Amino acid sequence: MRRDFDRLRQGPFDLLVIGGGIYGAWTALDAALSGLRTALVEKGDWASGTSSVSSKLVHGGLRYLEHLRFGLVRKSLRERALLASLAPHRVRPARFIVPLYRSGRVGPLRLRAGLAVYDLLSTGDRPGGRTRRLGREETLRAYPFLQENGLVESLSYGDAITDDARLTLEVVEAAMQNGATALNYAEVVGPLSADNCAGGAVVRDLAGDVSLDVSASVVVNTAGPWVADIAGCAGVTGRLRLTKGVHLLFPPLPVEDAFLFLTRQDARVLFLIPWYGRTLVGTTDTGYGGDPETVSVTAADVDYLLTELSHVLRGGTWGRSSICGATAGLRTLLDVPGTEPSALSREWRLLEPAPGLLVSVGGKFNSARTDAAVIFEHALRRLGRRRPAGAPTATTPLPRSPAGDPAGWLDKMADRGVELGMDGETARNCALRYGTSVSSLFALVRDEPALGKRLLPDLPFCRAEIVFGAAREMAVHL
């Protein structure tokens, strides 16, 4: 993943993809695997927008069953299984606990039925096994930090989690390995034609302050909250609504399981996810009408999450002073006037405000690959070409995916890191974060052992990761 802005001079391109989140990454990979001359540009770091501030889930969307969205859940569950096979180091099974309280809006029977359907729709792929019930006492013994007042029982089900930013980066890397030109810190600043970017765009190098005319037969706008900033796309603004999702980071809980809680203030769910030595809690869903560049976490966002946590965690577990960090991200959805933000459809849509200018709206992180395939097929029709036989992104493992037994490979890599003087947790996390390229990272530690030390004492990240990011992963700024 070497950064070379001059590669954009090698046009004209068949396809110019604007936006280096998960949708842009999969679109570029699909096009590159099919032999199209493809360029992907991103004005910041890869996945620096919505694709790095998700809830880290690769799931079917259990809450969509409540709205009878069986098709969306089935599609997402199929993708969960496929992504786990393409990137077993990146998409990992996790066990989720759902505590049920007397005051909850969904009763035990209804939730058991929903999880039974979830198991059924998983069609054989059930990470962590089938749903099981834990009685009140068993739940409190296993999870003593839960609020006991009103607790009836809990349900346990399997799903999967990922490192969203790392997965996006690896898809970009796969696109580059298959011939795509991909540049971060490359901002679209205007169209080549008078009024829209359908024929290409003027791209400015934010690291070198030069601009290039990049011509392309088809332009795909996957810029998320910034889609309307691209020339020719302003007309879609009135059809979109931005909603904000906030996550808070807390100290770790003394278990490896994740949790799903049913919120009391609104008909939503809240996740608690173990996350690199911390616990990620979220998300919110509120309307947002400001500049995407200035989205932030507000006191109201924090109050909402802390209030919901107070219903399910014992007093003194966490408070405002426990917050270690916070993120805010934006969803870009098709608007339905008068609809509450959390009720807006997350289903993906493709718009074409001008011939040859495609705009991606909505969608889910783990449905991006299938949606990108549709984007690519639309682009092919504009180019007057047919897709080669097969669906290459469904059968091509990501470049850092280990072959054979992923668990055995992970243990072997963790042992190798320990042999180099790293602590076991950091070595294991490096293997998960870097996949097979962890061998190159370990080589840095072998040559300079100090690079194997942690950046911070209580977090499993080492100094070699900084060097590796600058040398091998197109990092531009510290």
XYZ file of N, CA and C in Angstrom, residues 197-316:
360
model
N -19.657 15.611 -12.110
C -18.436 14.797 -12.149
C -18.606 13.521 -12.959
N -19.647 13.453 -13.814
C -19.888 12.215 -14.533
C -18.715 11.807 -15.416
N -17.954 12.751 -15.925
C -16.821 12.410 -16.773
C -15.494 12.375 -16.051
N -15.531 12.521 -14.746
C -14.293 12.548 -13.975
C -14.289 13.726 -13.035
N -13.143 14.003 -12.428
C -13.076 15.040 -11.409
C -11.676 15.617 -11.315
N -11.618 16.809 -10.729
C -10.339 17.405 -10.371
C -10.015 16.939 -8.956
N -8.866 16.314 -8.794
C -8.483 15.741 -7.505
C -7.236 16.449 -6.999
N -7.295 16.894 -5.750
C -6.164 17.611 -5.153
C -5.445 16.725 -4.153
N -4.126 16.721 -4.231
C -3.286 15.977 -3.305
C -3.123 16.805 -2.032
N -3.773 16.397 -0.955
C -3.714 17.159 0.300
C -2.374 16.994 1.001
N -1.576 16.009 0.570
C -0.245 15.836 1.155
C 0.816 16.589 0.361
N 0.509 16.948 -0.894
C 1.504 17.614 -1.722
C 1.018 18.900 -2.359
N -0.294 19.220 -2.194
C -0.885 20.459 -2.679
C -0.712 20.647 -4.183
N -0.977 19.575 -4.950
C -1.068 19.685 -6.394
C -2.398 19.084 -6.821
N -2.870 19.452 -8.015
C -4.153 18.959 -8.501
C -3.976 18.284 -9.854
N -4.846 17.306 -10.110
C -4.836 16.584 -11.372
C -6.253 16.469 -11.913
N -6.393 16.472 -13.227
C -7.653 16.130 -13.866
C -7.694 14.615 -14.039
N -8.681 13.974 -13.427
C -8.810 12.518 -13.502
C -10.075 12.202 -14.289
N -9.923 11.738 -15.504
C -11.082 11.422 -16.330
C -11.488 9.970 -16.120
N -12.808 9.735 -16.157
C -13.352 8.391 -15.964
C -14.680 8.298 -16.685
N -14.956 7.137 -17.228
C -16.221 6.939 -17.944
C -17.411 6.920 -16.991
N -17.213 6.368 -15.803
C -18.263 6.320 -14.786
C -17.660 6.759 -13.463
N -18.419 7.563 -12.722
C -17.997 8.016 -11.399
C -18.985 7.483 -10.366
N -18.458 6.890 -9.295
C -19.281 6.358 -8.206
C -18.998 7.177 -6.953
N -20.048 7.741 -6.394
C -19.934 8.574 -5.200
C -20.356 7.739 -3.997
N -19.374 7.325 -3.202
C -19.646 6.571 -1.970
C -19.146 7.369 -0.767
N -19.337 8.692 -0.826
C -18.751 9.580 0.182
C -19.582 9.697 1.452
N -20.626 8.899 1.601
C -21.392 8.899 2.848
C -22.006 10.256 3.153
N -21.748 10.804 4.335
C -22.348 12.097 4.697
C -21.937 13.241 3.778
N -20.901 13.025 2.981
C -20.396 14.079 2.098
C -20.850 13.890 0.650
N -21.826 13.011 0.390
C -22.196 12.728 -0.999
C -22.640 13.982 -1.734
N -23.358 14.879 -1.059
C -23.888 16.066 -1.733
C -22.810 17.100 -2.027
N -21.609 16.929 -1.451
C -20.516 17.871 -1.715
C -19.879 17.631 -3.078
N -20.149 16.484 -3.686
C -19.553 16.154 -4.980
C -20.362 16.838 -6.075
N -19.684 17.473 -7.016
C -20.355 18.222 -8.074
C -21.363 17.352 -8.806
N -22.570 17.903 -8.999
C -23.631 17.176 -9.674
C -24.516 16.384 -8.751
N -24.171 16.312 -7.474
C -24.945 15.517 -6.518
C -25.761 16.368 -5.561
N -25.664 17.698 -5.684
C -26.390 18.565 -4.748
C -27.890 18.310 -4.813
N -28.369 17.860 -5.974
C -29.800 17.622 -6.122
C -30.340 16.501 -5.265
N -29.477 15.637 -4.753
C -29.962 14.538 -3.910
C -30.133 14.976 -2.458
N -29.657 16.187 -2.129
C -29.659 16.625 -0.727
C -31.046 16.552 -0.115
N -32.058 17.015 -0.834
C -33.413 17.023 -0.291
C -33.996 15.647 -0.080
N -33.352 14.624 -0.627
C -33.851 13.260 -0.476
C -33.154 12.513 0.651
N -32.191 13.159 1.309
C -31.375 12.489 2.312
C -31.632 13.046 3.708
N -31.363 12.216 4.679
C -31.338 12.693 6.065
C -30.138 12.053 6.765
N -29.424 12.864 7.521
C -28.309 12.368 8.316
C -28.786 12.056 9.722
N -28.377 10.926 10.249
C -28.624 10.625 11.652
C -27.297 10.312 12.324
N -27.208 10.668 13.592
C -25.946 10.560 14.321
C -25.946 9.368 15.263
N -24.846 8.667 15.278
C -24.653 7.562 16.210
C -23.415 7.804 17.057
N -23.573 7.736 18.364
C -22.476 7.991 19.309
C -22.141 6.717 20.068
N -20.850 6.490 20.238
C -20.357 5.398 21.093
C -19.465 5.982 22.180
N -19.553 5.405 23.365
C -18.661 5.760 24.470
C -17.759 4.565 24.772
N -16.574 4.865 25.243
C -15.601 3.843 25.599
C -15.417 3.847 27.117
N -15.552 2.649 27.725
C -15.448 2.501 29.172
C -14.364 1.479 29.512
N -13.996 1.387 30.800
C -13.049 0.338 31.214
C -13.599 -1.049 30.913
N -12.734 -2.059 30.934
C -13.199 -3.418 30.596
C -14.092 -3.997 31.677
N -15.006 -4.865 31.264
C -15.765 -5.690 32.184
C -15.013 -7.006 32.377
N -15.228 -7.699 33.486
C -14.431 -8.910 33.786
C -14.915 -10.157 33.051
N -15.444 -10.000 31.841
C -15.902 -11.131 31.032
C -15.545 -10.855 29.576
N -15.563 -11.902 28.756
C -15.277 -11.746 27.332
C -16.529 -11.619 26.491
N -17.706 -11.827 27.083
C -18.954 -11.770 26.328
C -19.336 -10.332 26.007
N -20.141 -10.193 24.954
C -20.756 -8.913 24.610
C -22.199 -8.918 25.128
N -22.833 -7.751 25.100
C -24.195 -7.637 25.628
C -25.070 -6.840 24.681
N -26.342 -7.212 24.649
C -27.371 -6.429 23.981
C -28.426 -6.081 25.018
N -28.714 -4.802 25.163
C -29.738 -4.335 26.089
C -30.869 -3.673 25.310
N -32.091 -3.886 25.776
C -33.244 -3.207 25.204
C -33.408 -1.875 25.913
N -33.398 -0.790 25.156
C -33.474 0.530 25.773
C -34.876 0.795 26.317
N -34.961 1.704 27.287
C -36.249 2.032 27.900
C -36.797 3.376 27.426
N -35.904 4.266 26.982
C -36.378 5.581 26.559
C -36.985 5.553 25.161
N -36.583 4.578 24.353
C -37.092 4.464 22.992
C -36.993 3.004 22.561
N -37.568 2.682 21.432
C -37.625 1.287 20.986
C -36.355 0.922 20.232
N -35.257 0.856 20.950
C -33.965 0.596 20.324
C -33.216 -0.460 21.132
N -31.992 -0.759 20.685
C -31.123 -1.656 21.439
C -29.787 -0.963 21.655
N -29.091 -1.433 22.679
C -27.778 -0.896 23.033
C -26.805 -2.069 23.114
N -25.599 -1.883 22.572
C -24.586 -2.936 22.601
C -23.433 -2.552 23.520
N -22.898 -3.548 24.217
C -21.637 -3.422 24.952
C -20.683 -4.448 24.345
N -19.587 -3.970 23.766
C -18.684 -4.833 23.024
C -17.286 -4.763 23.627
N -16.670 -5.895 23.999
C -15.256 -5.865 24.407
C -14.414 -5.355 23.244
N -13.532 -4.386 23.530
C -12.833 -3.713 22.433
C -11.421 -3.340 22.855
N -10.450 -4.227 22.521
C -9.036 -3.950 22.769
C -8.767 -3.433 24.189
N -9.216 -4.174 25.175
C -8.950 -3.799 26.554
C -9.878 -2.748 27.119
N -10.921 -2.410 26.387
C -11.944 -1.469 26.848
C -13.314 -2.066 26.512
N -14.371 -1.316 26.805
C -15.729 -1.727 26.450
C -16.372 -0.607 25.640
N -16.832 -0.952 24.445
C -17.490 0.009 23.565
C -18.992 -0.064 23.809
N -19.633 1.079 24.023
C -21.062 1.143 24.341
C -21.749 2.061 23.336
N -22.795 1.582 22.718
C -23.552 2.421 21.793
C -24.631 1.592 21.113
N -25.409 2.249 20.304
C -25.186 3.582 19.794
C -26.464 4.390 19.950
N -26.346 5.683 19.737
C -27.510 6.553 19.709
C -28.046 6.639 18.284
N -29.190 7.285 18.123
C -29.757 7.490 16.783
C -30.611 8.752 16.822
N -29.992 9.871 16.488
C -30.674 11.160 16.525
C -30.452 11.901 15.216
N -31.366 12.792 14.877
C -31.226 13.571 13.665
C -30.046 14.523 13.738
N -29.456 14.810 12.577
C -28.316 15.720 12.521
C -28.442 16.598 11.286
N -28.353 17.911 11.483
C -28.502 18.844 10.378
C -27.309 19.735 10.155
N -26.187 19.459 10.820
C -25.016 20.314 10.718
C -24.036 19.852 9.667
N -22.864 20.449 9.710
C -21.772 20.098 8.802
C -21.188 18.751 9.230
N -21.070 17.779 8.324
C -20.484 16.487 8.704
C -19.082 16.607 9.298
N -18.352 17.647 8.914
C -16.996 17.816 9.424
C -16.968 18.140 10.914
N -18.077 18.648 11.443
C -18.075 19.116 12.831
C -18.969 18.278 13.740
N -19.367 17.094 13.291
C -20.191 16.247 14.146
C -19.419 15.929 15.427
N -20.118 15.943 16.549
C -19.441 15.750 17.833
C -20.375 15.082 18.829
N -19.793 14.650 19.922
C -20.544 14.045 21.019
C -21.020 15.155 21.946
N -22.311 15.202 22.210
C -22.884 16.241 23.057
C -23.191 15.691 24.448
N -23.468 16.606 25.368
C -23.851 16.196 26.726
C -25.122 15.357 26.699
N -26.043 15.686 25.785
C -27.288 14.924 25.685
C -27.012 13.485 25.235
N -26.067 13.310 24.326
C -25.693 11.962 23.894
C -25.166 11.150 25.070
N -24.289 11.764 25.853
C -23.694 11.077 27.001
C -24.766 10.758 28.037
N -25.649 11.711 28.298
C -26.712 11.502 29.287
C -27.615 10.337 28.886
N -27.944 10.277 27.605
C -28.809 9.186 27.117
C -28.165 7.828 27.401
N -26.895 7.668 27.018
C -26.233 6.379 27.194
C -26.037 6.037 28.666
N -25.654 7.024 29.476
C -25.472 6.755 30.904
C -26.789 6.388 31.573
N -27.880 7.039 31.177
C -29.188 6.713 31.752
C -29.583 5.285 31.417
N -29.386 4.876 30.165
C -29.722 3.504 29.779
C -28.840 2.495 30.516
N -27.569 2.817 30.680
C -26.673 1.909 31.402
C -27.089 1.756 32.861
N -27.627 2.822 33.454
C -28.021 2.768 34.862
C -29.156 1.785 35.103
N -29.930 1.477 34.053
C -31.027 0.520 34.196
C -30.536 -0.923 34.206
N -29.337 -1.181 33.681
C -28.901 -2.564 33.490
C -27.601 -2.913 34.213
N -26.871 -1.907 34.704
C -25.635 -2.172 35.427
C -25.785 -1.729 36.875
N -25.166 -2.458 37.775
C -25.203 -2.099 39.193
C -24.630 -0.704 39.401
N -25.144 -0.021 40.384
C -24.624 1.293 40.714
C -23.148 1.232 41.048
N -22.391 2.181 40.551
C -20.962 2.230 40.801
C -20.123 1.515 39.760
